CSV table of C-alpha atoms and ligand atoms in Angstrom, one decimal:
chain,number,residue,atom,x,y,z
A,208,MET,CA,-75.3,64.1,201.4
A,209,GLU,CA,-77.2,63.0,204.5
A,210,ARG,CA,-77.4,64.0,208.2
A,211,LEU,CA,-75.1,61.8,210.3
A,212,ASP,CA,-77.9,60.7,212.7
A,213,LYS,CA,-80.3,59.9,209.8
A,214,ALA,CA,-77.6,57.7,208.1
A,215,PHE,CA,-77.6,55.6,211.3
A,216,SER,CA,-81.3,55.4,211.7
A,217,SER,CA,-82.3,54.8,208.1
A,218,CYS,CA,-80.0,51.7,208.1
A,219,LYS,CA,-81.5,50.6,211.4
A,220,ILE,CA,-78.2,50.6,213.1
A,221,LYS,CA,-79.4,52.9,215.9
A,222,SER,CA,-82.5,55.1,216.5
A,223,ARG,CA,-82.1,58.9,216.0
A,224,THR,CA,-82.3,59.4,219.8
A,225,GLU,CA,-79.7,56.7,220.6
A,226,ILE,CA,-77.2,57.8,218.0
A,227,ALA,CA,-77.7,61.5,219.0
A,228,LYS,CA,-76.6,60.6,222.5
A,229,LEU,CA,-73.6,58.6,221.2
A,230,ILE,CA,-72.6,61.4,218.9
A,231,LYS,CA,-72.7,63.9,221.7
A,232,SER,CA,-70.6,61.7,223.9
A,233,LYS,CA,-67.9,61.7,221.2
A,234,LYS,CA,-68.3,58.0,220.2
A,235,VAL,CA,-68.6,58.8,216.4
A,236,THR,CA,-65.9,59.8,214.0
A,237,VAL,CA,-66.1,60.9,210.4
A,238,ASN,CA,-62.9,60.4,208.3
A,239,GLY,CA,-60.9,60.3,211.5
A,240,THR,CA,-62.4,63.4,213.2
A,241,VAL,CA,-64.7,63.2,216.2
A,242,ILE,CA,-68.1,64.8,215.3
A,243,VAL,CA,-70.4,66.0,218.1
A,244,ASP,CA,-73.2,67.5,215.9
A,245,PRO,CA,-75.9,64.9,214.9
A,246,SER,CA,-76.9,67.1,211.9
A,247,TYR,CA,-73.3,67.0,210.4
A,248,LYS,CA,-73.6,66.1,206.7
A,249,ILE,CA,-71.9,63.0,205.4
A,250,ASP,CA,-71.9,60.9,202.2
A,251,PRO,CA,-72.6,57.4,203.6
A,252,LYS,CA,-71.1,55.8,200.4
A,253,THR,CA,-67.7,57.4,200.6
A,254,ASP,CA,-67.1,58.8,204.1
A,255,GLU,CA,-65.5,56.6,206.7
A,256,VAL,CA,-67.5,56.6,209.8
A,257,THR,CA,-66.8,54.8,213.1
A,258,LEU,CA,-68.9,54.1,216.1
A,259,CYS,CA,-67.1,53.2,219.3
A,260,GLY,CA,-64.0,52.6,217.3
A,261,GLU,CA,-65.6,50.2,214.8
A,262,LYS,CA,-66.2,50.9,211.1
A,263,VAL,CA,-69.9,51.4,210.2
A,264,GLU,CA,-71.5,50.0,207.0
A,265,PHE,CA,-74.3,52.2,205.8
A,266,LYS,CA,-75.9,49.7,203.5
A,267,LYS,CA,-79.5,48.7,202.9
A,268,TYR,CA,-78.8,45.1,203.8
A,269,VAL,CA,-75.8,43.6,205.5
A,270,TYR,CA,-74.3,40.1,205.1
A,271,VAL,CA,-72.2,38.8,207.9
A,272,MET,CA,-70.5,35.4,208.3
A,273,LEU,CA,-70.2,34.0,211.8
A,274,ASN,CA,-68.2,31.0,212.9
A,275,LYS,CA,-70.8,29.6,215.3
A,276,PRO,CA,-69.4,28.0,218.5
A,277,GLN,CA,-71.1,25.0,220.2
A,278,GLY,CA,-73.9,25.7,222.6
A,279,VAL,CA,-75.4,28.6,220.5
A,280,ILE,CA,-78.8,28.5,219.0
A,281,SER,CA,-79.4,29.4,215.3
A,282,ALA,CA,-82.3,31.7,215.9
A,283,SER,CA,-82.8,35.5,216.4
A,284,GLU,CA,-84.2,35.2,219.9
A,285,ASP,CA,-84.5,32.6,222.6
A,286,GLY,CA,-85.6,33.3,226.1
A,287,ALA,CA,-83.1,31.0,227.7
A,288,GLN,CA,-80.1,30.2,225.5
A,289,PRO,CA,-77.6,32.4,223.7
A,290,THR,CA,-78.4,32.8,220.0
A,291,VAL,CA,-76.2,33.6,217.0
A,292,ILE,CA,-77.6,37.2,217.1
A,293,ASP,CA,-76.8,37.6,220.9
A,294,ILE,CA,-73.1,36.6,220.4
A,295,LEU,CA,-72.6,38.7,217.2
A,296,PRO,CA,-69.9,41.4,218.0
A,297,ASN,CA,-71.6,44.7,218.7
A,298,SER,CA,-70.3,46.5,215.6
A,299,PHE,CA,-72.4,44.2,213.4
A,300,LYS,CA,-75.6,44.6,215.3
A,301,ARG,CA,-78.6,46.3,213.7
A,302,GLU,CA,-82.4,45.7,213.8
A,303,GLY,CA,-83.9,42.9,211.8
A,304,LEU,CA,-80.9,40.5,211.6
A,305,PHE,CA,-81.5,36.7,211.4
A,306,PRO,CA,-79.5,33.6,210.5
A,307,CYS,CA,-80.0,32.2,207.0
A,308,GLY,CA,-80.9,28.6,207.9
A,309,ARG,CA,-80.1,26.6,211.0
A,310,LEU,CA,-77.2,24.6,212.4
A,311,ASP,CA,-77.8,22.4,215.4
A,312,LYS,CA,-76.8,23.7,218.8
A,313,ASP,CA,-73.8,21.4,218.9
A,314,THR,CA,-72.7,22.0,215.3
A,315,VAL,CA,-70.1,24.7,214.7
A,316,GLY,CA,-69.1,26.7,211.7
A,317,LEU,CA,-70.4,29.0,209.0
A,318,VAL,CA,-73.7,30.8,209.5
A,319,ILE,CA,-74.6,33.7,207.3
A,320,ILE,CA,-76.5,36.5,209.2
A,321,THR,CA,-78.4,39.1,207.2
A,322,ASP,CA,-81.5,41.3,207.2
A,323,ASP,CA,-82.1,40.5,203.5
A,324,GLY,CA,-85.2,38.2,203.7
A,325,ILE,CA,-85.6,37.8,199.9
A,326,SER,CA,-82.0,36.6,199.2
A,327,SER,CA,-82.0,34.4,202.3
A,328,HIS,CA,-85.3,32.8,201.2
A,329,LYS,CA,-83.9,32.2,197.7
A,330,ARG,CA,-80.7,30.6,199.0
A,331,LEU,CA,-82.6,28.3,201.3
A,332,SER,CA,-85.2,27.3,198.7
A,333,PRO,CA,-84.7,23.7,197.4
A,334,LYS,CA,-84.7,25.1,193.9
A,335,SER,CA,-81.5,27.0,194.6
A,336,HIS,CA,-79.6,23.7,195.2
A,337,ALA,CA,-77.1,25.6,197.3
A,338,GLU,CA,-74.3,23.4,198.3
A,339,LYS,CA,-73.6,23.0,202.0
A,340,VAL,CA,-70.3,21.4,202.9
A,341,TYR,CA,-69.7,20.0,206.4
A,342,TYR,CA,-66.6,18.4,207.9
A,343,PHE,CA,-67.6,15.5,210.1
A,344,GLU,CA,-66.1,13.1,212.6
A,345,THR,CA,-67.7,9.8,213.6
A,346,ALA,CA,-67.6,7.4,216.5
A,347,ASP,CA,-66.9,4.4,214.3
A,348,PRO,CA,-65.0,4.0,211.0
A,349,VAL,CA,-66.8,4.9,207.8
A,350,PHE,CA,-66.1,2.4,205.0
A,351,GLU,CA,-65.8,3.3,201.3
A,352,GLU,CA,-68.9,1.2,200.6
A,353,THR,CA,-70.9,3.1,203.2
A,354,ALA,CA,-69.7,6.4,201.8
A,355,LEU,CA,-70.9,5.4,198.3
A,356,GLU,CA,-74.3,4.3,199.7
A,357,ILE,CA,-74.7,7.6,201.5
A,358,GLU,CA,-73.9,9.4,198.2
A,359,LYS,CA,-76.7,7.6,196.4
A,360,GLY,CA,-79.3,8.5,199.1
A,361,VAL,CA,-80.2,7.0,202.4
A,362,LEU,CA,-83.6,5.8,203.7
A,363,LEU,CA,-84.2,7.6,207.0
A,364,LYS,CA,-86.3,6.3,209.9
A,365,ASP,CA,-89.2,8.6,208.9
A,366,GLY,CA,-89.3,7.1,205.4
A,367,TYR,CA,-87.6,10.0,203.7
A,368,ILE,CA,-84.8,9.1,201.1
A,369,THR,CA,-82.1,11.7,201.1
A,370,LYS,CA,-81.0,13.4,197.9
A,371,PRO,CA,-77.7,12.3,196.3
A,372,CYS,CA,-74.7,14.0,197.9
A,373,LYS,CA,-70.9,13.9,197.9
A,374,VAL,CA,-68.8,12.2,200.6
A,375,GLU,CA,-65.0,12.6,200.7
A,376,LEU,CA,-63.3,10.5,203.4
A,377,LEU,CA,-60.3,12.1,205.0
A,378,SER,CA,-59.5,9.4,207.5
A,379,GLU,CA,-61.3,6.3,208.9
A,380,ASN,CA,-63.4,8.5,211.1
A,381,SER,CA,-63.7,11.8,209.3
A,382,GLY,CA,-64.5,13.5,206.0
A,383,ASN,CA,-66.5,16.1,204.2
A,384,ILE,CA,-70.1,15.7,203.1
A,385,THR,CA,-71.7,18.1,200.6
A,386,LEU,CA,-75.5,18.3,200.7
A,387,THR,CA,-77.9,20.3,198.4
A,388,GLU,CA,-80.8,20.0,200.8
A,389,GLY,CA,-81.2,20.8,204.5
A,390,LYS,CA,-83.5,18.4,206.4
A,391,TYR,CA,-83.7,18.4,210.2
A,392,HIS,CA,-80.6,16.8,211.7
A,393,GLU,CA,-79.9,15.4,208.2
A,394,ILE,CA,-76.2,14.4,208.6
A,395,LYS,CA,-76.7,12.9,212.1
A,396,ARG,CA,-79.7,10.9,210.8
A,397,ILE,CA,-77.8,9.8,207.7
A,398,PHE,CA,-75.0,8.4,209.7
A,399,GLY,CA,-77.4,7.1,212.4
A,400,ALA,CA,-79.2,5.1,209.6
A,401,LYS,CA,-75.9,3.5,208.8
A,402,GLY,CA,-75.3,2.5,212.4
A,403,ASN,CA,-72.7,5.2,213.1
A,404,LYS,CA,-72.7,8.4,215.2
A,405,ILE,CA,-71.6,11.9,214.4
A,406,THR,CA,-69.3,13.1,217.1
A,407,TYR,CA,-68.3,16.5,215.6
A,408,LEU,CA,-69.9,18.6,212.8
A,409,LYS,CA,-68.7,21.8,211.3
A,410,ARG,CA,-70.1,23.7,208.3
A,411,ILE,CA,-67.2,24.9,206.2
A,412,SER,CA,-69.0,26.2,203.1
A,413,PHE,CA,-72.5,27.5,202.1
A,414,ALA,CA,-73.5,28.4,198.5
A,415,GLY,CA,-69.9,28.6,197.5
A,416,ILE,CA,-69.0,30.9,200.4
A,417,LYS,CA,-66.2,29.3,202.4
A,418,LEU,CA,-65.5,29.7,206.1
A,419,PRO,CA,-61.9,31.1,206.3
A,420,GLU,CA,-59.6,29.1,208.5
A,421,THR,CA,-58.5,32.4,210.1
A,422,LEU,CA,-62.0,33.2,211.5
A,423,ASN,CA,-62.1,31.7,215.0
A,424,GLU,CA,-65.2,30.4,216.7
A,425,GLY,CA,-67.4,33.4,217.8
A,426,GLU,CA,-65.8,35.7,215.3
A,427,ALA,CA,-67.6,37.4,212.5
A,428,ARG,CA,-66.8,39.5,209.4
A,429,TYR,CA,-68.8,41.1,206.5
A,430,LEU,CA,-69.0,39.1,203.3
A,431,THR,CA,-66.7,40.4,200.6
A,432,PRO,CA,-68.5,41.8,197.5
A,433,GLU,CA,-67.8,38.5,195.6
A,434,GLU,CA,-69.3,36.5,198.5
A,435,GLU,CA,-72.3,38.9,198.6
A,436,LEU,CA,-72.9,38.1,194.9
A,437,LEU,CA,-72.9,34.4,195.6
A,438,PHE,CA,-75.4,34.9,198.3
A,439,THR,CA,-77.8,37.3,196.5
A,440,LYS,CA,-77.5,36.1,192.9
B,557,LIG,N1,-77.0,18.1,209.7
B,557,LIG,C1,-77.1,17.9,211.0
B,557,LIG,O1,-77.3,16.8,211.4
B,557,LIG,N2,-76.9,18.9,211.8
B,557,LIG,C2,-76.6,20.2,211.4
B,557,LIG,O2,-76.4,21.1,212.2
B,557,LIG,C3,-76.6,20.4,210.0
B,557,LIG,C4,-76.8,19.3,209.1
């Protein structure tokens, strides 16, 4: 059993002072009852606690998926532009969160946000070969031959040859591409090298974790236990 205020502060959700104020202003419930005493004892593993009406997760690390909208930067902080951390709904916020990897400002879709640096580093390491699947649309048609060439590897302008990947064409101008590496602007540069242009890019899967069609842009949810295992394995 643990003090209610301590459970919040040890998971870096709120400081002891901040949460004491919120508890006294009746913003916290335990198993459906408003609690006004910060020293009230709870079992963080089994008791259901809410803050401002939202369920609280008392875990060492959290893993959140966000459907990133366009115009948002994949960083923790940016003086000028909104970041994926800025737009995260309040109930997910705690200290130390950062996005695992980067999507371009105009790319939408799956971003995993966590405070678990070790797992994030592992998933991003080239050794992990984590598959990243993107849905793309292009300005000009993509021919089967071009798709096959892209799959084998493409010589980019800077001399880098991309690793083999998978391309599944869905129409003349759209498809899914699966990469196991993540170079700067990689997909845009691959199609650029083939004389085409990406007009829409959405990450739909990362390391086996799929973006649900029901999660709208700007919405977030915690990873399920199965998805957490895929991320932390
Ligand atoms: N490749 C790109 O070009 N942009 C992204 O955001 C991700 C992969």
